[in-house]
Amino acid sequence: MSLALEVRNLRASIGSIEILRGLDLEVGFGELHVLMGPNGSGKSTLCHALMGKPGYSTTGSALVAGRELLGEDVETRARMGLSEAFQYPTEIPGITLRDLFEELADQRDDGDAIRARVSEAADRLDATRFLDRPVNGGLSGGEKKRSEIFQLAVLAPSVAVLDEIDSGLDVDAVREVAEAVERMRGPDIGVLLITHYNRILQYLKPDRVHVMVAGAIVQSGGPELAEELEERGYTDLVAEFGGPTPDAGEDDFLAGL
Amino acid sequence: MRPLTVDSVDARADSEIPWLTDLRRQGLEAFQRLPMPTSVEEEWRYIDLDFDLADLGLADKPGAPMTPGPYDVDGLGRATIVDGSVVVVEPADGITISRIADADPLLLAGAADAAIPADLDRFSAASYGFGGDGLMVHAAQGSVASGPVVVDVQAVTPGTLSLPRIVLVAERQSELSVIILYRSPDEGVFHVVPHLQATVGDNARLKLTTVQAWGTDTTAIGQQRVVLGRDAHLHHGEAGIGAALGRLHFFVDIDGPGAHSEITGLYFGEADQVLDYRAFINHRAPHTTSNMFLKGAVEDASHSVFTGLIRIEAEAQRVNAYQTNRNLVLSDEAGAESVPNLEILANDVKCGHASTVGPLDADQRYYLMSRGLDRLHADRLQVRGFFEEAIARLPHQQLADPIRAAVNEKYVRAQDEGRT
Ligand SMILES: Nc1ncnc2c1ncn2[C@@H]1O[C@H](COP(=O)(O)OP(=O)(O)OP(=O)(O)O)[C@@H](O)[C@H]1O
Ligand SMILES: [Mg+2]
């Protein structure tokens, strides 16, 4: 059986700047993997490279449930089963989440299933209040993350990539978001969670933890690796594997924040 | 057809109201003197007119009215103006709706100050000089109407010029609500110069929505002026949808302390439409506020123009004035001009403007597509959202659905035909 997500020697650049420099990653169905790494190491770039954001040129391979993503447009990648919660979700003025789901349901053959998941997930995640507000419009940082999780619950993907969904959340919200992630798990989905904090890992049981430095995964291990990183930081790894980007100046580093 | 010559002036239209009779005389005089405007003049920049009013003629008698269209909403009172002549008047409780010629001169006394100058340009001159019997809508002091007066302004006789004229008066402490629907068939060439003036008395409120649903070969050169008294309140909405050339040259004179003007508009150009907005917001009293919010989109080879001037007189301290104009350019051949301006003579004011012209937002498209929408539908949603902000702020929400449908249909049609 294929893996949920299988990334092989993935390179991604923006213009002439290469940010991902040969990344390998395997997330099996039913698994939850955690990706950590210093600011500017390329975690969000991995998300956008997988999703097909315009402006990124990629080589290598990225398979979702055995199907190649690279070369496909964004919509096709979403339909192939990849969904992401973005670190900085875009505001869509004048369009509510309900409008978005309606449009999606209208377009899809499984529209009724989408509608059913909307009401089910809205109840379960206490997210009804987001439905009639503009997408990410006027939402607090924490609310945006919860709205992203809500959308992923509706989209029911094969691979969910969650980019810092625990940043900017209060203590209770971290637990609730973690619970939502835990509930998202199942035999038909692989989850990749990007985080800077152990806090969310109190509530989640990751199968693997990976560390990314300078556009590649430099270390992988069990849940204990996250705790280890908490204590020793990234200094050693950065010294060994390179800075945030090749010859990164302070400007590049700040841009990654 | 009646040509625009002095001996063609219809005696029927002469009124008992001295200031209007004066304006007619001034209009006739100015029409002899003023040439057709050219794009050299600041107020006509970007616009090329390819006709002369002198070559056009007025309908001998009004043609048969059009059947109700998508913007037909229930009104408390109604009036229909066809080819420049008032043909139907259905009165309303508490509001006087009548032909100007039949109106009590006293009711129009307060309207003189809001008259559009006869020598503004050749179009205004023609309106006064040759315009037919205008329409008056009058709310008496303290009256509060429970619904809008709907004025259906039509041009129906192909090849003619029509000069519809509307005078609104909201006396002190009254609340007046008016919807003006401008339309003409798609078949046939029409030229129209609508004149609209409104007087909003002390503490009075005017809710006014104008919908330009002109046919595809109609040239509409609209002129409009609103004068606000002390603590008066204007809430004006405008939707520019139809016309080959649809122009609105408008003035809001904020003459009374404490008055507020709120204007929300949207426009959508397709084919080779030209949609042209010239806004002059004049703060002439202290503690007055104004806000203008205009959103437009252009596709195909259409063009839009927005020039806005907020002028704040020296005596108008403590003024708060804002202007926003956002434009979506949806094809390479389309274009949008956006030129907001401030002229501030007072020193204690808060003033600003924001203006953008650009394509659809790539980040929004990416986000929506990442949720599984294809590009067409993602863009459709983005265009809908773009206008939604303006639609939600229109004063008459009963028009929201048909206006929303009209702009969204324009875009969907263009997408379906591969024009974007
Ligand atoms: N559009 C861009 N143009 C140029 N450089 C970029 C662009 N986007 C990202 N980068 C650079 O790529 C590197 C990786 O950025 P990325 O956002 O992927 O980091 P990250 O690991 O997600 O960091 P953080 O933990 O701060 O979110 C950074 O050095 C950043 O400055
Ligand atoms: Mg990031």
XYZ file of C-alpha atoms and ligand atoms in Angstrom:
709
model
C 0.000 0.000 0.000
C 1.166 3.530 -0.773
C 2.091 6.076 1.817
C -0.100 9.068 2.552
C 2.768 11.424 1.705
C 6.047 10.512 0.116
C 8.529 13.256 -0.663
C 11.738 12.435 -2.520
C 14.660 14.778 -3.072
C 12.390 17.798 -3.193
C 14.045 21.016 -4.203
C 12.170 24.295 -4.309
C 13.299 27.755 -5.188
C 11.808 31.191 -5.452
C 13.491 33.023 -8.248
C 17.156 32.191 -7.937
C 17.000 31.390 -4.215
C 16.926 27.691 -3.493
C 15.099 27.109 -0.227
C 14.371 23.383 -0.140
C 17.540 21.501 -0.888
C 16.738 17.866 -1.378
C 14.080 16.988 1.158
C 12.902 13.440 1.892
C 9.899 12.619 4.025
C 7.477 9.726 4.416
C 4.208 9.902 6.301
C 2.137 6.731 6.351
C -1.620 6.538 6.542
C -2.786 6.679 10.125
C 0.394 8.460 11.191
C 1.072 11.847 12.711
C 4.466 13.383 12.058
C 5.842 16.540 13.583
C 8.184 18.869 11.723
C 10.264 21.324 13.692
C 13.109 23.632 12.794
C 14.445 27.120 13.239
C 12.816 30.172 11.704
C 13.512 30.413 8.036
C 14.552 26.786 7.656
C 11.912 26.235 4.964
C 8.941 24.641 6.729
C 6.331 26.953 5.196
C 8.119 26.722 1.877
C 7.583 22.956 2.018
C 3.855 23.586 2.495
C 3.638 25.920 -0.486
C 5.829 23.767 -2.678
C 3.557 20.788 -1.986
C 0.394 22.831 -2.556
C 1.716 24.315 -5.792
C 1.774 27.987 -4.950
C 2.682 30.019 -8.039
C 6.205 31.383 -7.958
C 7.869 28.257 -6.599
C 9.835 26.070 -8.951
C 10.255 22.525 -7.794
C 12.088 19.367 -8.750
C 12.040 15.925 -7.249
C 8.885 14.109 -6.343
C 5.957 14.455 -3.956
C 3.304 11.760 -3.905
C -0.040 11.841 -2.136
C -1.505 8.362 -1.875
C 0.894 7.335 -4.598
C 0.003 10.116 -7.042
C 2.481 12.763 -8.126
C 1.607 16.306 -7.086
C 4.378 18.189 -8.812
C 3.290 19.689 -12.095
C -0.382 19.762 -11.162
C -2.241 22.998 -10.454
C -3.347 23.933 -6.961
C -6.936 22.810 -7.346
C -5.891 19.408 -8.663
C -3.539 18.876 -5.730
C -6.406 19.697 -3.375
C -8.596 17.192 -5.187
C -5.852 14.608 -5.022
C -6.230 14.748 -1.270
C -3.815 17.388 0.024
C -5.123 20.031 2.407
C -3.145 22.555 4.326
C -3.727 24.859 7.241
C -1.616 27.884 6.413
C 0.604 29.725 8.826
C -0.763 33.020 7.493
C -4.231 32.391 6.059
C -5.338 34.891 3.411
C -8.365 37.085 3.951
C -11.097 36.813 1.349
C -13.138 39.988 1.784
C -16.859 39.730 1.225
C -16.928 35.941 1.051
C -18.034 33.917 4.039
C -16.857 30.429 4.831
C -20.406 29.318 4.066
C -20.134 30.867 0.578
C -16.860 29.053 0.022
C -18.253 25.669 1.092
C -21.424 26.244 -0.955
C -19.372 26.998 -4.054
C -17.260 23.917 -3.438
C -20.276 21.695 -2.836
C -21.897 23.013 -6.015
C -18.824 22.158 -8.005
C -18.250 18.700 -6.612
C -19.994 15.407 -7.234
C -19.825 14.731 -3.517
C -21.474 18.067 -2.701
C -23.951 16.538 -0.281
C -21.181 14.867 1.683
C -19.397 18.226 1.919
C -22.551 19.909 3.187
C -23.033 17.174 5.760
C -19.458 17.539 6.983
C -19.900 21.312 7.238
C -22.711 21.023 9.738
C -21.162 18.093 11.563
C -17.753 19.751 11.924
C -19.259 23.132 12.770
C -21.043 21.539 15.719
C -18.185 19.378 16.820
C -15.551 22.108 16.633
C -17.824 24.856 17.870
C -17.080 26.669 14.626
C -20.563 27.768 13.562
C -19.614 31.349 14.334
C -17.026 31.296 11.543
C -19.507 30.242 8.886
C -21.116 33.610 8.358
C -18.019 35.731 8.690
C -15.769 36.659 5.780
C -13.046 34.047 5.321
C -10.277 35.033 7.764
C -11.673 38.566 7.756
C -11.308 40.333 11.068
C -10.487 37.058 12.810
C -7.940 37.065 15.601
C -4.756 35.089 15.078
C -6.119 32.196 17.113
C -9.505 32.287 15.412
C -7.848 32.037 12.028
C -6.093 28.830 13.090
C -9.332 27.346 14.326
C -11.079 28.324 11.144
C -8.313 26.549 9.195
C -8.743 23.378 11.244
C -12.486 23.571 10.704
C -11.956 23.786 6.943
C -9.654 20.790 6.990
C -12.224 18.798 8.895
C -14.712 19.584 6.128
C -12.268 18.853 3.308
C -11.400 15.437 4.790
C -8.057 15.089 2.984
C -5.666 12.127 2.690
C -2.812 14.333 3.789
C -3.208 17.270 6.159
C -0.294 19.652 6.554
C -0.762 21.963 9.513
C 1.615 24.902 9.559
C 1.960 26.352 13.063
C -1.679 25.934 13.971
C -0.674 26.268 17.626
C 1.062 29.635 17.286
C -0.757 32.502 18.896
C -3.261 30.301 20.673
C -4.175 30.605 24.331
C -3.703 27.586 26.593
C -7.248 26.296 26.230
C -7.262 26.852 22.500
C -4.080 24.813 22.069
C -5.771 21.892 23.792
C -8.911 22.262 21.706
C -6.981 22.512 18.453
C -4.919 19.483 19.480
C -8.088 17.564 20.172
C -9.424 18.537 16.770
C -6.222 17.223 15.177
C -6.408 14.020 17.202
C -9.965 13.507 16.009
C -8.943 14.167 12.433
C -6.602 11.209 12.623
C -7.629 7.887 11.236
C -6.548 5.090 8.957
C -7.264 7.136 5.827
C -5.173 10.177 6.610
C -1.580 11.127 7.267
C -0.921 14.303 9.231
C 2.170 16.508 9.154
C 2.197 19.036 11.963
C 4.651 21.915 11.859
C 5.291 23.502 15.214
C 7.819 25.345 17.331
C 6.411 24.199 20.653
C 6.159 21.108 22.744
C 3.017 22.467 24.302
C 0.715 20.999 21.660
C 2.558 17.685 21.882
C 1.257 17.191 25.409
C -2.058 16.389 23.813
C -0.896 14.588 20.680
C 1.007 11.391 20.182
C 3.267 11.827 17.178
C 4.719 8.795 15.450
C 7.793 10.658 14.275
C 9.494 13.990 14.845
C 11.672 15.542 12.144
C 14.026 18.473 12.284
C 14.507 20.699 9.293
C 17.543 22.886 8.885
C 18.472 24.874 5.806
C 15.923 23.258 3.549
C 16.475 19.610 4.386
C 15.525 17.172 7.111
C 18.628 16.635 9.209
C 17.360 14.496 12.027
C 14.360 12.265 12.727
C 13.302 10.397 15.797
C 10.491 9.503 18.161
C 8.454 11.892 20.332
C 11.415 12.249 22.701
C 13.273 14.206 20.013
C 10.899 17.128 20.474
C 11.752 17.312 24.162
C 15.419 17.051 23.437
C 15.200 19.966 20.996
C 13.395 21.997 23.594
C 16.418 21.662 25.855
C 19.323 21.973 23.486
C 17.850 24.274 20.808
C 18.966 24.261 17.202
C 22.371 25.867 17.589
C 24.367 22.669 17.144
C 22.294 21.520 14.197
C 22.491 24.877 12.486
C 26.257 24.935 12.999
C 26.482 21.502 11.461
C 23.996 21.804 8.592
C 23.931 25.497 7.746
C 21.944 28.637 8.388
C 18.322 29.367 7.531
C 19.208 29.675 3.823
C 22.417 29.435 1.886
C 24.447 32.551 2.744
C 21.504 33.994 4.582
C 22.026 37.516 5.792
C 20.060 39.020 8.618
C 17.469 40.274 6.131
C 16.659 36.774 4.974
C 16.444 35.603 8.499
C 13.990 38.359 9.459
C 11.885 37.705 6.373
C 11.415 34.167 7.594
C 9.832 35.398 10.811
C -38.290 64.711 -33.719
C -37.890 68.139 -32.264
C -34.466 69.739 -32.799
C -32.717 71.670 -30.050
C -33.583 75.110 -31.334
C -35.065 77.956 -29.386
C -38.404 77.851 -31.198
C -38.742 74.144 -30.381
C -39.063 74.824 -26.648
C -42.284 73.357 -25.402
C -44.471 76.014 -23.781
C -46.071 73.281 -21.694
C -42.868 72.980 -19.755
C -42.761 76.614 -18.736
C -43.415 76.818 -15.062
C -44.796 79.405 -12.730
C -41.635 79.122 -10.704
C -39.422 82.132 -11.356
C -36.074 80.496 -10.581
C -36.825 77.614 -12.910
C -37.935 79.974 -15.656
C -34.666 81.857 -15.155
C -32.698 78.658 -15.454
C -34.492 77.788 -18.673
C -33.560 81.140 -20.113
C -29.974 80.737 -18.911
C -29.893 77.235 -20.342
C -31.040 78.391 -23.771
C -28.475 81.162 -23.710
C -25.648 78.880 -22.553
C -26.541 76.266 -25.140
C -25.956 78.805 -27.929
C -22.615 79.725 -26.411
C -21.023 76.531 -25.055
C -19.373 74.020 -27.388
C -19.333 70.277 -26.819
C -16.767 69.503 -24.106
C -13.493 67.833 -25.075
C -11.032 65.697 -23.159
C -8.753 68.722 -22.833
C -11.007 69.956 -20.059
C -10.107 68.503 -16.678
C -13.644 67.322 -15.981
C -13.727 65.471 -19.277
C -10.265 63.981 -19.198
C -10.157 60.453 -20.654
C -13.520 60.921 -22.392
C -13.981 61.342 -26.116
C -17.427 62.402 -27.197
C -18.263 61.589 -30.790
C -21.519 63.482 -31.186
C -22.978 66.930 -30.832
C -26.220 67.528 -28.991
C -27.224 69.906 -31.775
C -27.468 66.956 -34.147
C -29.908 65.110 -31.918
C -33.619 65.581 -31.501
C -36.225 65.025 -28.817
C -39.080 62.550 -29.178
C -42.287 64.220 -30.351
C -44.194 62.312 -27.742
C -43.131 59.716 -25.182
C -43.013 56.156 -26.520
C -44.577 53.076 -24.929
C -43.084 52.328 -21.495
C -40.922 49.257 -20.976
C -42.152 46.229 -19.069
C -40.909 45.793 -15.487
C -37.294 44.693 -15.222
C -35.146 43.015 -12.582
C -34.735 46.154 -10.471
C -38.431 46.770 -10.144
C -39.076 46.847 -6.438
C -42.135 47.814 -4.450
C -42.479 51.491 -3.801
C -44.677 53.573 -1.625
C -45.222 55.928 -4.516
C -44.077 55.720 -8.124
C -43.410 57.855 -11.110
C -42.381 56.959 -14.621
C -40.516 59.295 -16.911
C -40.384 58.205 -20.546
C -38.246 59.982 -23.150
C -37.909 62.887 -20.745
C -41.618 63.304 -20.036
C -43.377 62.386 -16.831
C -46.039 59.884 -17.914
C -47.184 58.200 -14.704
C -47.460 59.531 -11.194
C -48.781 57.372 -8.385
C -48.956 59.467 -5.245
C -47.967 58.283 -1.810
C -49.161 59.074 1.664
C -47.292 61.995 3.130
C -45.145 62.577 0.053
C -46.020 64.855 -2.808
C -45.077 63.414 -6.172
C -45.979 65.570 -9.123
C -44.920 67.186 -12.355
C -42.943 70.290 -11.621
C -45.336 72.251 -13.797
C -48.203 71.195 -11.524
C -46.325 71.669 -8.268
C -47.130 74.275 -5.674
C -44.306 76.824 -6.099
C -44.004 77.012 -2.328
C -42.963 73.371 -2.138
C -40.126 74.090 -4.531
C -38.949 77.231 -2.765
C -36.148 75.395 -0.960
C -34.950 73.690 -4.123
C -33.514 76.772 -5.822
C -30.220 76.515 -3.903
C -29.602 72.981 -5.099
C -30.012 73.743 -8.795
C -27.224 72.472 -11.032
C -25.703 75.518 -12.745
C -27.178 75.989 -16.223
C -23.768 76.850 -17.607
C -21.977 73.857 -16.050
C -21.547 72.574 -19.592
C -23.485 72.124 -22.804
C -25.380 69.166 -21.336
C -26.687 71.086 -18.363
C -27.605 73.953 -20.637
C -29.585 71.577 -22.861
C -31.345 70.060 -19.880
C -32.615 73.428 -18.681
C -33.215 74.843 -22.116
C -35.006 71.923 -23.696
C -35.922 69.548 -20.864
C -39.531 68.551 -20.541
C -41.794 68.605 -17.545
C -39.648 67.535 -14.621
C -40.676 65.472 -11.658
C -40.844 66.710 -8.089
C -40.783 64.491 -5.017
C -41.387 66.389 -1.817
C -41.419 65.234 1.807
C -43.098 67.719 4.124
C -41.466 68.914 7.314
C -41.298 66.119 9.877
C -42.783 63.486 7.585
C -41.342 60.007 7.606
C -42.182 57.819 4.655
C -42.520 54.110 5.297
C -41.082 53.071 1.962
C -39.180 54.302 -1.047
C -40.555 56.320 -3.911
C -39.556 54.496 -7.085
C -38.822 56.638 -10.125
C -38.508 54.670 -13.333
C -36.645 56.762 -15.907
C -36.745 55.302 -19.398
C -35.530 56.203 -22.852
C -37.527 54.180 -25.360
C -37.719 55.975 -28.713
C -34.579 54.974 -30.617
C -32.447 57.702 -32.088
C -33.656 60.379 -29.687
C -32.204 62.505 -26.942
C -34.078 62.630 -23.680
C -33.668 65.134 -20.887
C -35.318 63.774 -17.739
C -35.323 66.115 -14.766
C -35.930 65.237 -11.132
C -36.112 67.532 -8.125
C -36.135 66.028 -4.640
C -36.933 68.037 -1.540
C -36.762 66.635 1.975
C -37.971 69.383 4.285
C -36.690 69.839 7.826
C -36.793 66.734 9.979
C -38.282 64.587 7.254
C -37.064 61.247 5.995
C -37.261 60.644 2.285
C -36.309 57.476 0.475
C -36.011 57.404 -3.310
C -34.928 54.767 -5.795
C -34.194 55.939 -9.306
C -33.950 53.340 -11.995
C -32.493 54.453 -15.310
C -33.038 52.180 -18.270
C -33.384 51.831 -22.027
C -33.568 48.866 -24.415
C -30.408 47.212 -25.741
C -31.706 47.687 -29.282
C -31.420 51.216 -30.582
C -29.214 54.206 -29.941
C -30.205 56.568 -27.149
C -28.754 59.721 -25.669
C -29.902 60.797 -22.243
C -28.976 63.671 -19.959
C -30.555 62.986 -16.566
C -30.616 65.906 -14.162
C -31.199 65.193 -10.504
C -31.105 67.680 -7.679
C -31.906 67.120 -4.034
C -32.339 69.436 -1.092
C -32.011 67.832 2.309
C -33.207 70.246 4.990
C -32.028 70.646 8.565
C -32.116 67.351 10.411
C -33.625 65.631 7.396
C -32.482 62.345 5.890
C -32.369 61.290 2.280
C -31.849 57.702 1.220
C -31.184 57.666 -2.498
C -30.211 54.815 -4.767
C -29.615 55.250 -8.466
C -29.278 52.253 -10.760
C -27.920 52.809 -14.232
C -29.289 49.887 -16.159
C -29.101 51.552 -19.546
C -29.066 49.509 -22.740
C -25.847 48.715 -24.530
C -26.024 51.592 -27.055
C -27.087 54.311 -24.671
C -24.986 57.343 -23.878
C -25.996 58.742 -20.509
C -24.479 61.980 -19.271
C -25.886 62.309 -15.762
C -25.595 65.356 -13.569
C -26.531 65.386 -9.971
C -26.373 67.728 -7.025
C -27.312 67.275 -3.393
C -27.296 70.086 -0.846
C -27.294 69.205 2.843
C -28.571 71.459 5.631
C -27.681 71.458 9.311
C -27.353 67.925 10.713
C -28.772 66.586 7.469
C -27.886 63.090 6.366
C -27.427 61.687 2.883
C -27.081 57.977 2.217
C -26.574 57.528 -1.475
C -25.970 54.352 -3.426
C -25.126 54.088 -7.095
C -24.810 51.087 -9.361
C -23.332 51.543 -12.820
C -24.146 48.506 -14.901
C -25.386 49.439 -18.364
C -24.704 52.091 -21.034
C -22.102 52.480 -23.760
C -20.965 55.640 -22.001
C -22.362 56.096 -18.529
C -21.268 59.258 -16.833
C -22.222 60.699 -13.500
C -20.992 64.143 -12.627
C -22.100 64.859 -9.130
C -21.827 67.412 -6.420
C -22.554 67.081 -2.749
C -22.583 70.448 -1.050
C -22.381 70.006 2.679
C -23.629 73.388 3.746
C -25.027 72.774 7.218
C -22.915 72.128 10.312
C -23.099 68.548 11.518
C -24.248 67.154 8.178
C -23.060 63.789 6.886
C -22.776 62.360 3.394
C -22.372 58.653 2.856
C -21.947 57.469 -0.720
C -21.450 53.893 -1.817
C -21.128 52.896 -5.399
C -20.172 50.054 -7.661
C -19.721 49.693 -11.390
C -18.827 46.945 -13.798
C -17.766 47.602 -17.372
C -17.669 45.065 -20.203
C -17.272 45.161 -24.006
C -16.242 48.735 -24.829
C -18.253 50.421 -22.112
C -16.988 53.634 -20.564
C -18.132 54.318 -17.014
C -17.231 57.744 -15.806
C -17.609 59.147 -12.296
C -16.765 62.711 -11.330
C -17.395 63.415 -7.690
C -17.172 66.784 -6.001
C -17.690 66.734 -2.271
C -17.733 70.235 -0.876
C -17.508 70.728 2.861
C -18.700 74.243 3.471
C -19.584 74.015 7.176
C -17.816 72.844 10.332
C -18.286 69.451 11.983
C -19.354 67.826 8.768
C -18.387 64.352 7.641
C -18.344 62.538 4.360
C -17.404 59.107 3.218
C -17.326 57.820 -0.298
C -16.709 54.207 -1.136
C -16.630 53.179 -4.782
C -15.714 49.805 -6.201
C -15.476 48.986 -9.854
C -14.357 46.304 -12.248
C -13.563 46.477 -15.937
C -13.195 43.628 -18.401
C -12.863 43.260 -22.191
C -11.911 46.667 -23.570
C -13.987 48.692 -21.133
C -12.745 51.678 -19.195
C -13.682 53.367 -16.003
C -12.839 56.774 -14.679
C -13.100 58.029 -11.163
C -12.013 61.510 -10.307
C -12.972 62.713 -6.899
C -12.384 66.012 -5.242
C -12.956 66.605 -1.568
C -12.852 70.334 -1.017
C -12.841 71.717 2.494
C -13.496 75.411 2.832
C -11.641 77.563 5.358
C -14.693 77.878 7.579
C -15.236 74.123 7.624
C -13.183 73.120 10.667
C -13.461 69.752 12.387
C -14.309 68.003 9.188
C -13.836 64.320 8.635
C -13.791 63.292 4.980
C -12.765 60.077 3.320
C -12.778 58.666 -0.166
C -12.008 55.134 -1.297
C -11.948 53.902 -4.874
C -10.914 50.335 -5.655
C -10.719 48.924 -9.142
C -10.287 45.452 -10.531
C -8.861 45.272 -14.011
C -9.859 41.897 -15.398
C -8.353 41.948 -18.872
C -5.336 43.392 -20.650
C -7.321 45.757 -22.805
C -9.442 47.135 -20.000
C -8.365 50.126 -17.982
C -9.303 52.097 -14.908
C -8.343 55.638 -14.016
C -8.591 56.596 -10.397
C -7.713 60.112 -9.375
C -8.761 61.171 -5.898
C -7.896 64.695 -4.850
C -8.023 66.787 -1.729
C -8.240 70.538 -1.530
C -8.076 71.604 2.073
C -8.359 75.213 3.113
C -9.150 74.562 6.804
C -6.492 73.398 9.250
C -8.340 71.232 11.750
C -9.603 68.402 9.596
C -9.202 64.683 9.127
C -9.101 63.742 5.526
C -7.908 60.920 3.397
C -8.241 58.914 0.290
C -7.331 55.477 -0.888
C -7.230 54.358 -4.457
C -6.193 51.090 -6.033
C -6.185 49.715 -9.552
C -5.068 46.157 -10.124
C -5.791 42.603 -11.191
C -7.351 39.868 -9.099
C -5.317 39.022 -6.028
C -3.018 36.033 -6.545
C -2.952 35.105 -2.856
C -6.725 34.984 -2.672
C -6.806 32.814 -5.776
C -4.201 30.469 -4.300
C -6.042 30.206 -1.018
C -9.387 29.464 -2.649
C -7.873 26.934 -5.046
C -6.127 25.236 -2.143
C -9.614 24.521 -0.785
C -10.401 22.670 -3.995
C -12.048 25.322 -6.151
C -10.944 25.502 -9.759
C -9.514 28.757 -10.978
C -12.719 29.943 -12.647
C -14.767 29.466 -9.523
C -12.058 30.855 -7.261
C -11.957 34.037 -9.337
C -15.717 34.196 -9.456
C -15.830 34.083 -5.698
C -13.172 36.740 -5.433
C -15.049 39.082 -7.781
C -18.251 38.473 -5.865
C -16.481 39.233 -2.595
C -14.967 42.366 -4.057
C -18.388 43.830 -4.802
C -20.043 42.440 -1.719
C -18.423 45.062 0.443
C -20.112 47.794 -1.598
C -23.416 45.976 -2.009
C -23.733 45.474 1.735
C -23.508 49.233 2.197
C -26.176 50.224 -0.338
C -28.994 52.177 1.262
C -31.780 50.089 -0.291
C -31.022 46.468 0.456
C -34.068 45.328 -1.533
C -31.900 46.100 -4.580
C -28.939 44.035 -3.336
C -30.007 40.789 -5.008
C -30.636 42.111 -8.527
C -27.506 44.285 -8.435
C -25.414 41.388 -7.162
C -26.850 39.157 -9.867
C -26.166 41.731 -12.585
C -22.492 42.259 -11.773
C -21.784 38.602 -11.119
C -23.534 37.561 -14.322
C -21.372 39.953 -16.288
C -18.268 38.261 -14.958
C -19.525 34.709 -15.308
C -20.576 35.397 -18.897
C -17.140 36.766 -19.690
C -15.517 33.700 -18.136
C -17.802 31.333 -20.011
C -16.979 33.075 -23.265
C -13.269 33.054 -22.449
C -13.001 36.816 -22.365
C -11.031 37.093 -19.121
N 8.693 34.900 -1.383
C 9.938 34.761 -0.912
N 10.950 35.412 -1.508
C 12.224 35.281 -1.062
N 12.567 34.515 -0.011
C 11.599 33.848 0.609
C 10.235 33.936 0.205
N 9.489 33.173 1.017
C 10.351 32.630 1.894
N 11.609 33.029 1.654
C 12.806 32.661 2.408
O 12.862 31.267 2.479
C 13.334 30.861 3.730
C 12.377 29.866 4.336
O 11.182 30.522 4.678
P 9.968 29.740 5.331
O 8.824 30.697 5.443
O 9.726 28.500 4.595
O 10.552 29.406 6.770
P 9.858 28.670 7.997
O 10.708 27.512 8.307
O 8.438 28.431 7.724
O 10.056 29.764 9.135
P 9.104 30.144 10.401
O 9.436 29.179 11.458
O 9.606 31.507 10.766
O 7.707 30.131 9.945
C 13.521 32.117 4.536
O 14.875 32.473 4.542
C 12.711 33.138 3.824
O 13.246 34.412 3.990
Mg 6.697 29.136 8.508
